[in-house]
Amino acid sequence: MNDMTLYLVIALVPLAGSLIAGLFGNKIGRAGAHTVTILGVAVSAVLSAYVLWGFIDGSRAKFDENVYTWLTMGGLDFSVGFLVDTMTAMMMVVVTGVSLMVHIYTIGYMHDEKVGYQRFFSYISLFTFSMLMLIMSNNFIQLFFGWEAVGLVSYLLIGFYFKRPSATFANLKAFLINRVGDFGFLLGIGLVLAYFGGSLRYQDVFAYLPNVQTATIQLFPGVEWSLITVTCLLLFVGAMGKSAQFPLHVWLPDSMEGPTPISALIHAATMVTAGLFMVSRMSPIYEMSSTALSVIMVIGAITALFMGFLGVIQNDIKRVVAYSTLSQLGYMTVALGASAYSVAMFHVMTHAFFKALLFLAAGSAIIGMHHDQDMRHMGNLKKYMPITWLTMLIGNLSLIGTPFFSGFYSKDSIIEAAKYSTLPGSGFAYFAVLASVFVTAFYAFRQYFMVFHGEEKWRSLPEHHDDHHGEEHHGLGKNDNPHESPLVVTLPLILLAIPSVIIGYVAIEPMLYGDFFKDVIFVNIDAHPTMHIMKEEFHGALAMVSHSLHSPVLYLAIAGVLSAWLLYVKLPHLPAKIAQAFRPVYVLFENKYYLDALYFNVFAKGTRALGTFFWKVGDTAIIDNGIVNGSAKLVGAIAAQVRKVQTGFIYTYAAAMVFGVLVLLGMTFWGLFR
C-alpha cells in the first residue's frame, strides 16, 4: 500500500473498532467488544512500528500531504492532512503501544464490571484515534480537532462511573479547566491565521515567520507587544490546560475517578503529552521568543517541585502516581523552555512506558486488595503479588532516575538542560528540578514501602470500610490474603517493564545528539546554545552513568529512598509526629495550596453570582418587567383610561363633538386675531 493508505489505516482502524464496540456492543458481547478494539489498536501499533523502523533505517521519507479539503472560505482552505516525520512516528509507536497494553490489561481489570464493559472499550479506542489525529496533523485545524476530541473522550472516561457524584464532578472539572486553556489556544490559532500568511498549514506558517519576526500587536491602546511572543504564550495556555501545568493542573489528580486503565492512558501516552508535543512541533515559532521560553521554563519548574510536594502526603495509591505525573510533566516543560525540545520528547517517550507501568501496577495492587485504594490498608503485598511487586519496583527505579534505567537518561538530561540554559529563570528552574529529585524519590518509595513491605495492615481493619469515594467496599477480610493478578493483567506489566529499563540506553544518542530529529525540531543555537553545550559534554550512555557518580542528582535520589525507608519501614510512627509538628505546612499540602477553594469560591461561585445578578437585575427586572412587561402594562393602563370615554350614551358623544367644534373655532379665531 502507498504511504497515504498506510497512514489512513493507522488512524482509522482504532476508530472502526470503537464504532463497532460502541454501536453493536450488545450484539457482539463483551468478548466481541474487546476483541475488535484490541485488534484495531494492534494493527495500528504494528504499522506504526513499521513506519518508525522505516525512518530509522532510512527507507522512509517525511510525508506531508492533504487528505481532502474540508472547507473553503474566502480563499482560505481548511484541510485534513498528515505530517509524518520521525517525531510523529515516535509518538505513534508510544501512543499505540501503550494503548495496546492498556486494552489488554482492561480485560482483567474490568472483568467484574456488570455494565459499561463494551462502552469502556469503545471509549479507549476512540481516545487512541483522537490522539493519532492530533499527532499526525499537518495543520492547526486538524490539530485542534484532535485536541478537542481527546478532551471530550477524557470527559466521558473520567466520568465513566456517572452514577457516582465524585466522578461527575471530576469529569466536569476536567472539561471546564481545559476550556480555559483551549480558549487561549484558539486565540493563538486565530493570531496565526490573521498574521502568518493566511494559512494554517504548518509548512506555510513556518515559511512566513521571517515576515513577522519584528511585528508587534496592540493588546491595549498604546502598548506594543511582540506578535510572536503573544502567539507563543496563547498557544502555551492551551498546553498548560492539556499538559496540566500550574495553575491549570487541578483537573488531573481528580481524573483518578475513572477506572485505572484510563488513568494510565491519560497520564502516560495521550492527553497530557498533547501540549508538550504541540510546543515541540512549533519549535520554529518558539525559538523566536526568549520571553515565551522563560515563562514556559518557570511554569514547568513550579509544577515540577510544588506538585511533587503534594505527592508526599497522598494515601490513595493512584493519586501518588497522579502527582508524580504532574511533577514529571513539569520536568518536560522545563526542557521545552530551555530549548531542549528533543530532551522533552525523549522524556515523553520514556515516561510513557514507566508511568503506564506504575499505573497498571497500582491497578494490579488494587485488584489484589479487592479494589481498596488506600495505602494505609496495604502492606507486605510483596509476599502475595511478586510480579506486581517487581514491575512496580522497576517503574519506581526508572521514575527516580536510577542509572541504566530509562528515566535516568531522560531525567538527568533535563536537569543538565536547565543547568546550561542562560535564559532568565533558568537558575530557579535548575534548583527546582534538582530539589524535585529528592522529593520524587521520597514519595515514590514511600508508596512502594507502604504497599509492598511492612505490616499487613488489612488484618487490623474492620470487615467493612469505606474507600476514598465514600462507597462501601468489602476490601480484604482479616483472614483473607491478596493474590497475584491474572496473566491478562501481569503480561502488560512485564511488557512495559522491558522498555522502562532499556529504551533510554538505546535511544539517548540518536534522539538527543544524532539526526533523529533533524529537520523536525529547530533550535537557534546562537540564541539558545543549551543543546550544543550538552552535545559537547556527552560521551556516550555508559559515560553518562559514570558522570552521575560526581553529580548531586544520584545522591539526592538515594537520600530520598533512604528517607522513605527510615520513616515507613524502620520508624513508621514518626511520619504522624512530623505531620503534627509541621501542621500548617501539612494542612497547606492537604488543601492543595487552596487552589481548588480559590477556583470554586471565587471563579465558580463568582461567575454564578454574576450570572444570577444579570438574570435577576438585567433580564428579569429591566428587560422582562421593565421593557417587555412594563411597556405592555403602560399600554394597558392608557387603554384602561381611554376606555372610560366609550360610555355608549349619545349625549356624551354629542357633548364631545360640540366641545371639539368649540376648540377648533377657538384655534381658528386665535389665528385670525393674533
XYZ file of C-alpha atoms in Angstrom:
674
model
C 0.000 0.000 0.000
C 1.126 3.589 -0.614
C 2.015 5.961 2.224
C -1.342 7.764 2.252
C -3.261 4.495 2.544
C -0.884 3.268 5.254
C -1.407 6.370 7.407
C -5.157 6.313 6.888
C -5.262 2.693 8.073
C -3.187 3.519 11.172
C -5.513 6.374 12.130
C -8.880 4.888 11.179
C -8.652 1.261 12.342
C -8.994 2.230 16.052
C -11.974 4.402 15.080
C -13.596 1.448 13.315
C -13.094 -0.739 16.388
C -14.565 1.974 18.597
C -17.666 2.345 16.426
C -18.283 -1.408 16.253
C -17.898 -1.833 20.031
C -19.992 1.241 20.754
C -22.845 0.755 18.290
C -23.057 -3.029 18.232
C -21.722 -3.886 21.689
C -24.918 -5.597 22.787
C -24.869 -7.843 19.746
C -21.192 -8.831 19.743
C -20.954 -9.125 23.546
C -18.081 -8.451 25.890
C -15.616 -10.742 24.126
C -16.509 -9.275 20.741
C -16.036 -5.707 22.028
C -12.576 -6.241 23.460
C -11.521 -8.413 20.516
C -12.403 -5.884 17.838
C -10.896 -2.898 19.683
C -7.691 -4.739 20.628
C -7.334 -5.966 17.053
C -7.756 -2.429 15.720
C -5.185 -0.914 18.083
C -2.806 -3.849 17.491
C -2.918 -3.221 13.719
C -2.132 0.460 14.332
C 0.696 -0.424 16.714
C 2.335 -2.870 14.302
C 2.055 -0.482 11.348
C 3.327 2.419 13.484
C 6.379 0.351 14.441
C 6.875 -0.407 10.741
C 6.755 3.315 9.948
C 9.246 4.174 12.714
C 11.631 1.448 11.581
C 11.480 2.881 8.089
C 12.710 6.225 9.406
C 15.431 4.547 11.469
C 16.866 2.539 8.548
C 16.477 5.473 6.147
C 13.989 3.809 3.790
C 11.133 6.174 4.645
C 10.950 9.899 3.928
C 8.991 12.700 5.531
C 5.344 12.750 4.433
C 3.301 15.971 4.316
C 0.135 15.834 2.211
C -3.524 16.768 2.484
C -6.144 14.030 2.502
C -9.049 16.240 1.499
C -10.281 19.821 1.757
C -12.858 20.123 4.496
C -13.892 23.742 3.953
C -13.087 26.625 1.618
C -13.998 30.089 2.854
C -12.943 33.423 1.417
C -9.900 31.986 -0.304
C -8.851 30.013 2.772
C -8.618 26.241 2.577
C -9.155 24.192 5.725
C -7.868 20.698 5.028
C -7.375 17.352 6.708
C -3.845 16.093 6.163
C -0.974 14.081 7.595
C 2.543 15.167 8.547
C 4.565 12.069 9.409
C 8.212 12.507 10.312
C 10.460 10.984 12.980
C 8.761 12.806 15.867
C 5.315 11.792 14.643
C 6.420 8.184 14.121
C 7.912 8.002 17.615
C 4.697 9.347 19.145
C 2.590 6.964 17.037
C 4.515 3.991 18.447
C 4.236 5.313 22.009
C 0.507 6.047 21.772
C -0.500 2.815 20.065
C 1.945 0.666 22.050
C 0.843 1.909 25.468
C -2.792 1.900 24.348
C -2.484 -1.748 23.268
C -1.112 -2.706 26.695
C -3.954 -0.791 28.362
C -6.548 -2.525 26.164
C -5.241 -5.975 27.091
C -4.943 -5.065 30.768
C -8.519 -3.752 30.786
C -9.900 -7.254 30.110
C -8.687 -8.336 33.535
C -9.291 -5.075 35.386
C -12.885 -4.620 34.159
C -13.751 -8.318 34.391
C -16.241 -7.840 37.221
C -17.962 -4.768 35.749
C -21.630 -5.631 35.279
C -22.433 -2.722 32.946
C -20.411 -0.476 30.657
C -17.775 -3.020 29.594
C -18.347 -2.537 25.851
C -18.768 1.205 26.322
C -15.385 1.439 28.052
C -13.564 -0.367 25.239
C -15.303 1.853 22.707
C -14.147 4.958 24.583
C -10.483 3.972 24.954
C -10.250 3.002 21.290
C -11.814 6.341 20.338
C -9.258 8.019 22.605
C -6.472 6.340 20.630
C -7.930 7.539 17.314
C -8.243 11.105 18.649
C -4.636 11.207 19.769
C -3.425 9.804 16.452
C -5.301 12.523 14.581
C -3.678 15.134 16.828
C -0.083 13.984 16.417
C -0.391 13.172 12.693
C -1.936 16.532 11.718
C -0.167 18.866 9.326
C -2.260 21.936 10.145
C -3.763 23.777 13.097
C -7.386 22.914 12.265
C -6.818 19.170 12.448
C -4.588 19.683 15.491
C -7.479 21.477 17.188
C -9.886 18.705 16.198
C -7.678 16.075 17.854
C -7.084 18.440 20.768
C -10.816 18.765 21.465
C -11.550 15.110 20.722
C -9.155 13.832 23.410
C -10.705 16.357 25.786
C -14.199 15.098 25.027
C -13.323 11.416 25.387
C -11.407 12.103 28.601
C -14.592 13.733 29.932
C -16.510 10.556 29.119
C -13.875 8.272 30.630
C -13.220 10.210 33.843
C -16.969 10.179 34.410
C -17.324 6.531 33.405
C -18.978 5.793 36.760
C -21.524 8.511 36.080
C -23.786 7.489 38.965
C -21.032 8.446 41.400
C -21.225 12.195 42.280
C -17.452 12.489 42.721
C -16.921 11.132 39.189
C -19.359 13.546 37.559
C -17.757 16.411 39.480
C -14.280 15.310 38.360
C -15.115 14.998 34.661
C -16.899 18.360 34.658
C -13.905 19.912 36.412
C -11.523 18.480 33.817
C -13.751 19.671 30.992
C -14.098 23.237 32.316
C -10.417 23.682 33.218
C -9.443 22.541 29.741
C -11.914 25.004 28.240
C -9.883 27.779 29.886
C -6.720 26.515 28.262
C -8.438 25.881 24.942
C -9.733 29.454 24.855
C -6.146 30.704 24.862
C -5.153 28.050 22.347
C -7.929 29.115 19.986
C -6.892 32.765 20.285
C -3.332 31.749 19.388
C -4.557 29.869 16.320
C -6.601 32.951 15.403
C -3.461 35.107 15.507
C -1.642 32.590 13.314
C -4.453 32.730 10.758
C -4.651 36.546 10.855
C -0.953 37.456 10.720
C 1.082 34.471 9.478
C 0.245 34.482 5.804
C -3.407 33.447 5.901
C -2.712 29.710 6.151
C -2.971 27.196 8.984
C -0.728 24.578 7.424
C 2.469 24.177 9.426
C 4.878 24.430 6.500
C 3.244 27.654 5.269
C 3.282 29.217 8.736
C 6.943 28.347 9.331
C 7.912 29.685 5.904
C 6.197 33.007 6.676
C 7.950 33.538 10.043
C 10.705 35.906 8.762
C 7.972 38.353 7.715
C 6.613 38.694 11.261
C 9.825 38.390 13.270
C 9.695 42.015 14.409
C 5.934 42.549 14.092
C 4.035 43.976 17.055
C 0.430 43.937 18.156
C -1.558 46.228 20.460
C -3.363 44.294 23.151
C -4.086 47.564 24.961
C -4.128 51.055 23.457
C -0.627 52.483 23.288
C 1.135 49.282 24.423
C 3.043 47.343 21.758
C 3.649 43.614 22.262
C 5.703 41.249 20.147
C 3.329 39.323 17.891
C 5.487 36.194 18.125
C 5.587 36.320 21.942
C 1.837 36.826 22.293
C 1.132 33.989 19.859
C 3.551 31.650 21.654
C 2.089 32.421 25.076
C -1.504 31.956 23.914
C -0.661 28.621 22.322
C 1.111 27.634 25.532
C -2.006 28.454 27.566
C -3.624 25.596 25.672
C -0.648 23.388 26.532
C -0.986 24.382 30.202
C -4.521 23.010 30.213
C -3.866 19.782 28.313
C -0.488 19.046 29.912
C -1.678 20.098 33.383
C 0.769 22.888 34.171
C 0.372 25.202 37.148
C -2.148 26.764 37.709
C -4.344 24.755 35.274
C -3.222 21.431 36.762
C -6.074 20.936 39.229
C -8.137 18.643 36.990
C -5.561 15.897 36.640
C -5.474 14.389 40.177
C -9.283 14.243 40.173
C -9.190 12.293 36.913
C -8.357 9.298 39.120
C -12.123 8.905 39.472
C -12.063 6.984 36.201
C -11.032 3.312 36.085
C -7.285 2.681 36.446
C -6.697 1.740 32.761
C -7.809 5.171 31.594
C -5.677 6.807 34.278
C -2.700 5.084 32.668
C -3.776 6.093 29.176
C -4.445 9.760 30.011
C -1.361 10.213 32.177
C 1.171 8.229 30.194
C 0.828 8.483 26.444
C -2.138 10.521 25.319
C -3.852 13.628 26.612
C -1.189 15.050 28.920
C 1.520 14.816 26.250
C -0.508 16.786 23.685
C 0.676 20.188 24.889
C 4.314 19.112 25.019
C 4.105 17.657 21.525
C 2.477 20.850 20.221
C 5.216 23.135 21.618
C 7.917 20.854 20.203
C 6.199 20.846 16.813
C 6.035 24.656 16.970
C 9.746 24.993 17.847
C 10.450 27.330 14.855
C 7.964 29.815 16.351
C 9.043 29.438 19.993
C 12.715 29.885 19.109
C 11.897 33.454 18.088
C 10.732 34.443 21.583
C 13.076 34.102 24.536
C 10.420 35.732 26.708
C 7.944 32.940 25.992
C 10.621 30.311 26.636
C 11.455 31.856 30.015
C 7.797 31.841 31.022
C 7.483 28.200 29.960
C 10.581 27.211 31.923
C 9.452 28.917 35.143
C 5.944 27.449 34.964
C 7.412 23.991 34.385
C 9.765 24.407 37.355
C 6.917 25.456 39.664
C 4.875 22.454 38.522
C 7.760 20.001 38.942
C 8.598 20.990 42.510
C 5.326 22.031 44.093
C 3.240 19.208 42.647
C 5.867 16.773 43.892
C 5.354 18.104 47.418
C 1.681 17.150 47.202
C 2.574 13.583 46.271
C 4.339 13.191 49.615
C 1.131 13.251 51.680
C -1.216 11.234 49.438
C -2.635 7.967 50.760
C -4.548 6.881 47.648
C -2.156 4.717 45.621
C -3.370 6.158 42.308
C -3.120 9.777 43.447
C 0.540 9.340 44.349
C 1.200 8.314 40.745
C -1.032 11.163 39.522
C 1.001 13.819 41.348
C 4.134 12.100 40.090
C 2.790 12.642 36.577
C 2.241 16.334 37.291
C 5.810 16.677 38.532
C 7.258 14.833 35.519
C 5.224 16.980 33.136
C 6.846 19.956 34.834
C 10.257 18.441 34.057
C 9.326 18.111 30.386
C 8.087 21.705 30.292
C 11.373 22.929 31.783
C 13.167 21.188 28.917
C 10.922 22.954 26.404
C 11.729 26.312 27.996
C 15.446 25.537 27.798
C 15.072 24.935 24.018
C 15.838 21.251 24.642
C 12.781 20.078 22.710
C 14.373 16.752 21.813
C 15.081 16.121 25.512
C 11.448 16.874 26.359
C 10.201 14.444 23.700
C 12.733 11.850 24.858
C 11.304 12.094 28.382
C 7.781 11.947 26.941
C 8.709 8.598 25.421
C 10.481 7.070 28.437
C 7.884 8.454 30.846
C 5.063 6.932 28.799
C 6.394 3.450 29.422
C 7.350 3.635 33.083
C 4.352 5.747 34.093
C 1.926 3.400 32.327
C 3.734 0.585 34.143
C 3.277 2.340 37.507
C -0.420 2.981 36.953
C -1.142 -0.530 35.801
C 0.913 -1.997 38.661
C -1.061 0.200 41.064
C -4.229 -1.160 39.474
C -2.977 -4.706 39.948
C -2.390 -3.987 43.645
C -5.902 -2.547 43.853
C -7.304 -5.760 42.334
C -5.347 -7.769 44.898
C -6.808 -5.607 47.667
C -10.364 -6.150 46.375
C -10.484 -2.586 44.997
C -9.298 -0.819 48.127
C -7.004 2.030 47.035
C -5.858 3.296 50.453
C -2.169 2.513 51.004
C -2.738 2.644 54.767
C -4.741 -0.577 54.368
C -1.974 -2.401 52.480
C 1.460 -3.737 53.398
C 3.650 -6.771 52.626
C 1.999 -7.368 49.219
C 5.434 -8.464 48.008
C 4.732 -11.827 49.647
C 1.494 -12.367 47.718
C 1.987 -10.435 44.435
C 5.624 -10.949 43.316
C 5.131 -9.916 39.666
C 3.294 -6.733 40.630
C 5.956 -6.030 43.255
C 8.860 -6.439 40.837
C 7.300 -4.455 37.994
C 6.350 -1.564 40.288
C 9.890 -1.571 41.675
C 11.225 -1.304 38.119
C 8.814 1.538 37.364
C 9.837 3.438 40.501
C 13.552 2.909 39.847
C 13.076 4.376 36.380
C 10.965 7.232 37.749
C 13.587 8.373 40.247
C 16.366 8.243 37.652
C 18.356 5.178 38.716
C 21.438 4.736 36.467
C 20.926 2.444 33.473
C 17.115 2.707 33.744
C 15.260 4.684 31.067
C 14.189 7.519 33.335
C 17.825 8.161 34.294
C 18.851 9.180 30.783
C 15.892 11.443 30.077
C 15.520 12.979 33.545
C 19.208 13.727 34.003
C 19.276 15.283 30.541
C 16.501 17.674 31.556
C 18.426 18.677 34.677
C 21.513 19.288 32.533
C 19.465 21.395 30.108
C 18.220 23.599 32.958
C 21.792 23.888 34.246
C 23.218 25.078 30.926
C 20.344 27.383 29.957
C 21.124 31.112 30.042
C 17.535 32.364 29.890
C 16.047 34.385 32.771
C 14.543 31.974 35.286
C 16.937 29.130 34.465
C 18.579 29.361 37.903
C 15.268 28.796 39.649
C 14.393 26.020 37.202
C 17.670 24.211 37.911
C 17.099 24.445 41.658
C 13.502 23.227 41.298
C 14.280 20.163 39.179
C 17.246 19.307 41.395
C 15.168 19.531 44.579
C 12.441 17.510 42.866
C 14.853 14.579 42.554
C 14.785 14.090 46.343
C 11.026 14.699 46.528
C 10.308 12.229 43.714
C 12.454 9.503 45.245
C 10.807 10.053 48.627
C 7.156 9.823 47.542
C 7.835 7.003 45.033
C 9.430 4.763 47.622
C 7.064 5.890 50.365
C 4.369 4.371 48.175
C 6.476 1.291 47.434
C 7.297 0.569 51.096
C 3.735 1.228 52.308
C 2.254 -1.119 49.719
C 4.774 -3.947 49.456
C 6.625 -4.016 52.765
C 5.893 -3.728 56.441
C 2.889 -4.928 58.394
C -0.165 -6.496 56.703
C -2.422 -3.660 57.776
C -5.687 -5.005 56.383
C -5.696 -7.626 59.124
C -6.289 -4.932 61.744
C -9.169 -3.284 59.838
C -12.906 -3.813 60.352
C -14.531 -6.246 57.935
C -16.074 -3.316 56.016
C -14.564 0.070 55.426
C -15.072 2.992 53.106
C -12.876 3.735 50.156
C -11.968 7.281 49.155
C -15.247 7.675 47.282
C -17.310 7.134 50.387
C -18.798 3.938 48.950
C -18.757 0.687 50.867
C -16.231 -1.907 49.724
C -15.516 -5.196 51.358
C -11.758 -4.995 50.854
C -9.766 -7.822 52.348
C -11.057 -9.558 55.443
C -8.811 -10.224 58.427
C -8.273 -13.810 57.324
C -8.052 -13.105 53.581
C -4.854 -12.897 51.561
C -4.214 -10.892 48.383
C -3.486 -12.863 45.246
C -1.446 -12.165 42.144
C -3.433 -10.759 39.240
C -4.205 -12.981 36.221
C -1.919 -13.152 33.195
C -4.059 -10.728 31.209
C -3.088 -8.106 33.833
C 0.511 -9.122 34.559
C 1.569 -9.632 30.919
C 1.198 -5.894 30.058
C 3.190 -5.115 33.222
C 6.045 -7.337 32.078
C 5.967 -5.952 28.531
C 6.003 -2.345 29.798
C 8.819 -3.102 32.258
C 11.184 -4.027 29.404
C 11.280 -0.578 27.693
C 11.217 1.047 31.152
C 14.660 -0.492 31.624
C 16.329 -0.402 28.202
C 14.754 2.226 25.927
C 16.682 5.143 27.446
C 20.078 3.499 26.982
C 19.269 2.565 23.390
C 17.652 5.820 22.266
C 19.518 8.651 24.009
C 22.314 9.118 21.493
C 20.282 9.102 18.241
C 17.376 11.093 19.700
C 19.329 13.800 21.523
C 22.673 14.025 19.760
C 22.113 12.261 16.448
C 19.989 13.013 13.399
C 16.724 11.521 14.630
C 15.024 14.937 14.950
C 16.953 16.592 12.120
C 14.704 18.918 10.073
C 11.904 18.234 12.580
C 12.901 20.304 15.614
C 14.525 23.698 15.045
C 16.824 25.321 17.627
C 18.531 28.701 17.309
C 21.932 27.612 18.618
C 23.277 31.182 18.725
C 20.497 32.440 20.994
C 19.867 29.204 22.912
C 23.072 27.102 22.983
C 21.895 24.560 25.586
C 21.785 21.510 23.303
C 25.125 22.456 21.727
C 26.793 22.538 25.158
C 25.155 19.252 26.164
C 26.354 17.585 22.969
C 29.924 18.602 23.721
C 29.609 17.192 27.253
C 28.063 13.873 26.114
C 30.459 10.939 25.686
C 28.051 8.025 25.469
C 25.395 6.310 27.578
C 27.945 4.465 29.727
C 29.979 7.611 30.342
C 26.781 9.332 31.457
C 26.404 6.742 34.210
C 29.966 7.250 35.422
C 29.468 11.014 35.310
C 26.417 10.632 37.574
C 28.728 9.462 40.362
C 30.081 13.017 40.520
C 26.661 14.671 40.303
C 24.359 15.617 43.205
C 21.403 14.066 41.349
C 22.217 10.455 42.203
C 22.846 11.215 45.858
C 19.635 13.218 46.192
C 17.722 10.219 44.814
C 19.480 7.862 47.239
C 18.713 10.232 50.112
C 15.040 10.255 49.140
C 14.844 6.448 49.076
C 16.659 6.100 52.406
C 14.401 8.730 53.999
C 11.310 6.843 52.850
C 12.748 3.548 54.168
C 13.593 5.099 57.521
C 10.180 6.721 58.006
C 7.913 3.989 56.637
C 9.787 0.770 57.418
C 12.053 1.333 60.416
C 10.192 4.134 62.234
C 6.580 4.040 60.956
C 5.314 6.027 63.963
C 7.455 9.041 63.047
C 5.557 10.440 59.990
C 2.494 11.232 62.109
C 4.656 13.145 64.591
C 6.369 15.068 61.789
C 2.991 15.945 60.271
C 1.818 17.215 63.649
C 4.989 19.247 64.187
C 4.622 20.896 60.787
C 0.844 21.108 60.914
C 0.475 24.385 58.934
C 2.572 23.010 56.060
C 0.715 19.701 56.140
C -2.655 21.483 56.021
C -1.416 23.610 53.108
C -0.437 20.468 51.195
C -3.616 18.671 52.210
C -5.674 21.530 50.743
C -3.525 21.527 47.582
C -2.385 25.136 48.109
C -6.077 26.118 48.320
C -6.260 26.467 44.544
C -9.386 24.330 44.367
C -11.004 26.521 47.015
C -9.951 29.637 45.105
C -11.359 28.392 41.822
C -14.564 27.121 43.382
C -15.326 30.015 45.723
C -14.039 32.904 43.614
C -14.336 31.890 39.988
C -17.109 29.272 40.027
C -19.292 30.898 42.693
C -18.344 34.376 41.481
C -19.372 33.524 37.939
C -22.653 32.056 39.190
C -23.256 35.159 41.335
C -22.558 37.411 38.358
C -24.880 35.324 36.205
C -27.569 35.467 38.894
C -27.202 39.270 39.071
C -27.590 39.690 35.305
C -30.516 37.260 35.376
C -32.439 38.943 38.194
C -31.499 42.570 37.506
C -30.765 42.666 33.789
C -33.104 40.011 32.421
C -35.959 39.869 34.932
C -36.070 43.409 36.351
C -35.003 45.557 33.388
C -35.890 43.538 30.262
C -38.857 41.406 31.372
C -40.519 43.602 33.984
C -39.260 46.931 32.672
C -39.116 46.909 28.886
C -41.297 43.984 27.802
C -43.911 43.636 30.545
C -43.584 47.320 31.528
C -44.478 48.584 28.057
C -47.404 46.178 27.944
C -48.619 47.407 31.325
C -48.248 51.040 30.218
C -50.341 50.435 27.112
C -52.898 48.614 29.245
C -53.064 51.476 31.736
C -53.564 54.060 28.990
C -56.151 51.883 27.317
C -57.997 51.490 30.631
C -58.347 55.258 30.917
C -59.244 55.788 27.266
C -61.850 53.037 27.557
C -63.808 55.171 30.008
C -64.563 57.669 27.236
C -66.553 54.981 25.414
C -69.794 55.325 27.500
C -72.379 54.266 24.906
C -74.611 57.375 25.519
C -75.464 59.680 22.564
C -75.428 62.840 24.632
C -71.866 62.084 25.758
C -70.695 61.772 22.157
C -72.686 64.929 21.181
C -71.096 66.888 24.005
C -67.680 65.673 22.883
C -68.386 66.756 19.307
C -69.593 70.194 20.444
C -66.512 70.523 22.605
C -64.330 69.606 19.654
C -66.018 72.135 17.391
C -65.553 74.856 20.010
C -61.869 74.011 20.295
C -61.448 74.196 16.513
C -63.293 77.554 16.359
C -61.175 78.864 19.187
C -57.997 77.900 17.406
C -59.251 79.477 14.183
C -60.149 82.806 15.795
C -56.874 82.830 17.670
C -55.056 82.537 14.393
C -57.086 85.326 12.757
C -56.834 87.971 15.511
C -53.299 87.240 16.775
